[in-house]
Amino acid sequence: MAANHHDAREATMVGRRTDGTLVRRPLSPHLQVYDMLQMTSITSIMHRITGSAWSVGLLFFVWWITALASGPEAYATVQGFMGSFIGVILLFGLTAVIWYHTLAGVRHLYWDAGYGYDILTTYRTGWATIIATGVLTVLTWVVAVIAWAS
């Protein structure tokens, strides 16, 4: 007699209709199912990644604010790091993260209002988000460097 093995996930795939009959729920597709070069996949994944990166970036902001409140030595340490090659790369990347996540969020609000679901508009707004991220990131840094230099 063969052993009866049960997958623990099996219980989550069974439900009941309102009339009480059993129904099997479908499994959600995973990353292997999606075409990673499809605009909607790329922009969705990037929105999630930038949301996480934004959260990590906030830790640097908290470090900076804490150092500011802690005195000149602590502040100089943070400023020294942020002004280093690695710090500038980190801040530049964080600027891109902030712009992308914001613009993708606006794109999602557009969808939430019921607009932009056709393929052509989806691709146009996806490319607009990506291109605007690059332009606004560079523009932000140009303005920052000009302000810093004066």
GROMACS .gro file of C-alpha atoms in nm:
model
  150
    1MET     CA    1   0.000   0.000   0.000
    2ALA     CA    2   0.148   0.333  -0.109
    3ALA     CA    3   0.190   0.610   0.142
    4ASN     CA    4  -0.059   0.893   0.107
    5HIS     CA    5   0.144   1.217   0.072
    6HIS     CA    6  -0.034   1.549   0.094
    7ASP     CA    7   0.103   1.882  -0.015
    8ALA     CA    8   0.034   2.143   0.253
    9ARG     CA    9  -0.055   2.393  -0.021
   10GLU     CA   10  -0.341   2.170  -0.130
   11ALA     CA   11  -0.567   2.306   0.146
   12THR     CA   12  -0.534   2.661   0.011
   13MET     CA   13  -0.645   2.555  -0.336
   14VAL     CA   14  -0.984   2.424  -0.228
   15GLY     CA   15  -1.279   2.649  -0.157
   16ARG     CA   16  -1.656   2.647  -0.150
   17ARG     CA   17  -1.906   2.835  -0.360
   18THR     CA   18  -2.193   3.017  -0.193
   19ASP     CA   19  -2.412   2.710  -0.251
   20GLY     CA   20  -2.159   2.493  -0.063
   21THR     CA   21  -2.015   2.299  -0.357
   22LEU     CA   22  -1.640   2.243  -0.359
   23VAL     CA   23  -1.428   2.428  -0.613
   24ARG     CA   24  -1.054   2.408  -0.687
   25ARG     CA   25  -0.884   2.746  -0.704
   26PRO     CA   26  -0.631   2.800  -0.983
   27LEU     CA   27  -0.265   2.845  -0.904
   28SER     CA   28  -0.131   3.192  -0.970
   29PRO     CA   29   0.123   3.195  -1.251
   30HIS     CA   30   0.481   3.259  -1.153
   31LEU     CA   31   0.764   3.456  -1.313
   32GLN     CA   32   0.847   3.169  -1.548
   33VAL     CA   33   0.510   3.219  -1.719
   34TYR     CA   34   0.554   3.586  -1.801
   35ASP     CA   35   0.747   3.736  -2.092
   36MET     CA   36   1.004   3.949  -1.910
   37LEU     CA   37   1.055   4.169  -2.215
   38GLN     CA   38   0.689   4.269  -2.222
   39MET     CA   39   0.640   4.635  -2.125
   40THR     CA   40   0.380   4.561  -1.857
   41SER     CA   41   0.605   4.299  -1.694
   42ILE     CA   42   0.914   4.519  -1.699
   43THR     CA   43   0.736   4.825  -1.560
   44SER     CA   44   0.553   4.626  -1.293
   45ILE     CA   45   0.868   4.455  -1.170
   46MET     CA   46   1.061   4.785  -1.177
   47HIS     CA   47   0.784   4.955  -0.979
   48ARG     CA   48   0.817   4.690  -0.708
   49ILE     CA   49   1.198   4.703  -0.708
   50THR     CA   50   1.203   5.082  -0.690
   51GLY     CA   51   0.949   5.075  -0.407
   52SER     CA   52   1.185   4.852  -0.209
   53ALA     CA   53   1.488   5.062  -0.301
   54TRP     CA   54   1.301   5.376  -0.196
   55SER     CA   55   1.248   5.217   0.146
   56VAL     CA   56   1.620   5.144   0.178
   57GLY     CA   57   1.694   5.499   0.063
   58LEU     CA   58   1.483   5.631   0.347
   59LEU     CA   59   1.728   5.467   0.588
   60PHE     CA   60   2.001   5.694   0.447
   61PHE     CA   61   1.771   5.992   0.498
   62VAL     CA   62   1.713   5.888   0.861
   63TRP     CA   63   2.091   5.851   0.904
   64TRP     CA   64   2.139   6.202   0.766
   65ILE     CA   65   1.864   6.356   0.986
   66THR     CA   66   1.996   6.176   1.295
   67ALA     CA   67   2.348   6.297   1.223
   68LEU     CA   68   2.218   6.650   1.172
   69ALA     CA   69   2.058   6.640   1.516
   70SER     CA   70   2.362   6.471   1.676
   71GLY     CA   71   2.616   6.742   1.608
   72PRO     CA   72   2.894   6.853   1.373
   73GLU     CA   73   3.108   6.537   1.392
   74ALA     CA   74   2.824   6.298   1.311
   75TYR     CA   75   2.701   6.530   1.035
   76ALA     CA   76   3.051   6.555   0.885
   77THR     CA   77   3.072   6.175   0.876
   78VAL     CA   78   2.747   6.143   0.683
   79GLN     CA   79   2.837   6.429   0.450
   80GLY     CA   80   3.176   6.271   0.390
   81PHE     CA   81   3.013   5.944   0.289
   82MET     CA   82   2.744   6.110   0.075
   83GLY     CA   83   3.011   6.319  -0.099
   84SER     CA   84   3.231   6.016  -0.174
   85PHE     CA   85   3.223   5.840  -0.510
   86ILE     CA   86   3.007   5.559  -0.368
   87GLY     CA   87   2.778   5.809  -0.193
   88VAL     CA   88   2.723   6.013  -0.510
   89ILE     CA   89   2.647   5.696  -0.710
   90LEU     CA   90   2.405   5.591  -0.437
   91LEU     CA   91   2.233   5.932  -0.437
   92PHE     CA   92   2.215   5.939  -0.817
   93GLY     CA   93   2.060   5.591  -0.817
   94LEU     CA   94   1.818   5.691  -0.543
   95THR     CA   95   1.716   5.995  -0.748
   96ALA     CA   96   1.633   5.765  -1.041
   97VAL     CA   97   1.445   5.531  -0.805
   98ILE     CA   98   1.237   5.817  -0.665
   99TRP     CA   99   1.148   5.952  -1.010
  100TYR     CA  100   1.064   5.610  -1.156
  101HIS     CA  101   0.850   5.504  -0.860
  102THR     CA  102   0.665   5.836  -0.860
  103LEU     CA  103   0.598   5.834  -1.235
  104ALA     CA  104   0.496   5.467  -1.233
  105GLY     CA  105   0.261   5.549  -0.944
  106VAL     CA  106   0.100   5.825  -1.153
  107ARG     CA  107   0.066   5.574  -1.436
  108HIS     CA  108  -0.111   5.336  -1.198
  109LEU     CA  109  -0.346   5.615  -1.087
  110TYR     CA  110  -0.430   5.670  -1.454
  111TRP     CA  111  -0.517   5.300  -1.478
  112ASP     CA  112  -0.716   5.316  -1.154
  113ALA     CA  113  -0.928   5.586  -1.316
  114GLY     CA  114  -1.008   5.336  -1.593
  115TYR     CA  115  -0.783   5.475  -1.866
  116GLY     CA  116  -0.490   5.346  -2.066
  117TYR     CA  117  -0.558   4.973  -2.081
  118ASP     CA  118  -0.520   4.932  -2.456
  119ILE     CA  119  -0.185   4.792  -2.569
  120LEU     CA  120  -0.073   5.105  -2.758
  121THR     CA  121  -0.137   5.334  -2.459
  122THR     CA  122   0.022   5.083  -2.221
  123TYR     CA  123   0.342   5.083  -2.426
  124ARG     CA  124   0.340   5.462  -2.472
  125THR     CA  125   0.296   5.532  -2.101
  126GLY     CA  126   0.556   5.266  -2.017
  127TRP     CA  127   0.814   5.425  -2.245
  128ALA     CA  128   0.713   5.771  -2.125
  129THR     CA  129   0.776   5.660  -1.765
  130ILE     CA  130   1.118   5.517  -1.850
  131ILE     CA  131   1.231   5.812  -2.062
  132ALA     CA  132   1.095   6.072  -1.819
  133THR     CA  133   1.280   5.897  -1.536
  134GLY     CA  134   1.609   5.941  -1.721
  135VAL     CA  135   1.541   6.301  -1.818
  136LEU     CA  136   1.417   6.407  -1.473
  137THR     CA  137   1.704   6.230  -1.295
  138VAL     CA  138   1.964   6.411  -1.506
  139LEU     CA  139   1.775   6.742  -1.479
  140THR     CA  140   1.756   6.704  -1.100
  141TRP     CA  141   2.131   6.653  -1.081
  142VAL     CA  142   2.208   6.942  -1.318
  143VAL     CA  143   2.001   7.175  -1.100
  144ALA     CA  144   2.160   7.032  -0.782
  145VAL     CA  145   2.515   7.074  -0.913
  146ILE     CA  146   2.445   7.431  -1.028
  147ALA     CA  147   2.292   7.515  -0.689
  148TRP     CA  148   2.581   7.342  -0.508
  149ALA     CA  149   2.845   7.528  -0.711
  150SER     CA  150   2.701   7.873  -0.646
   0.00000   0.00000   0.00000
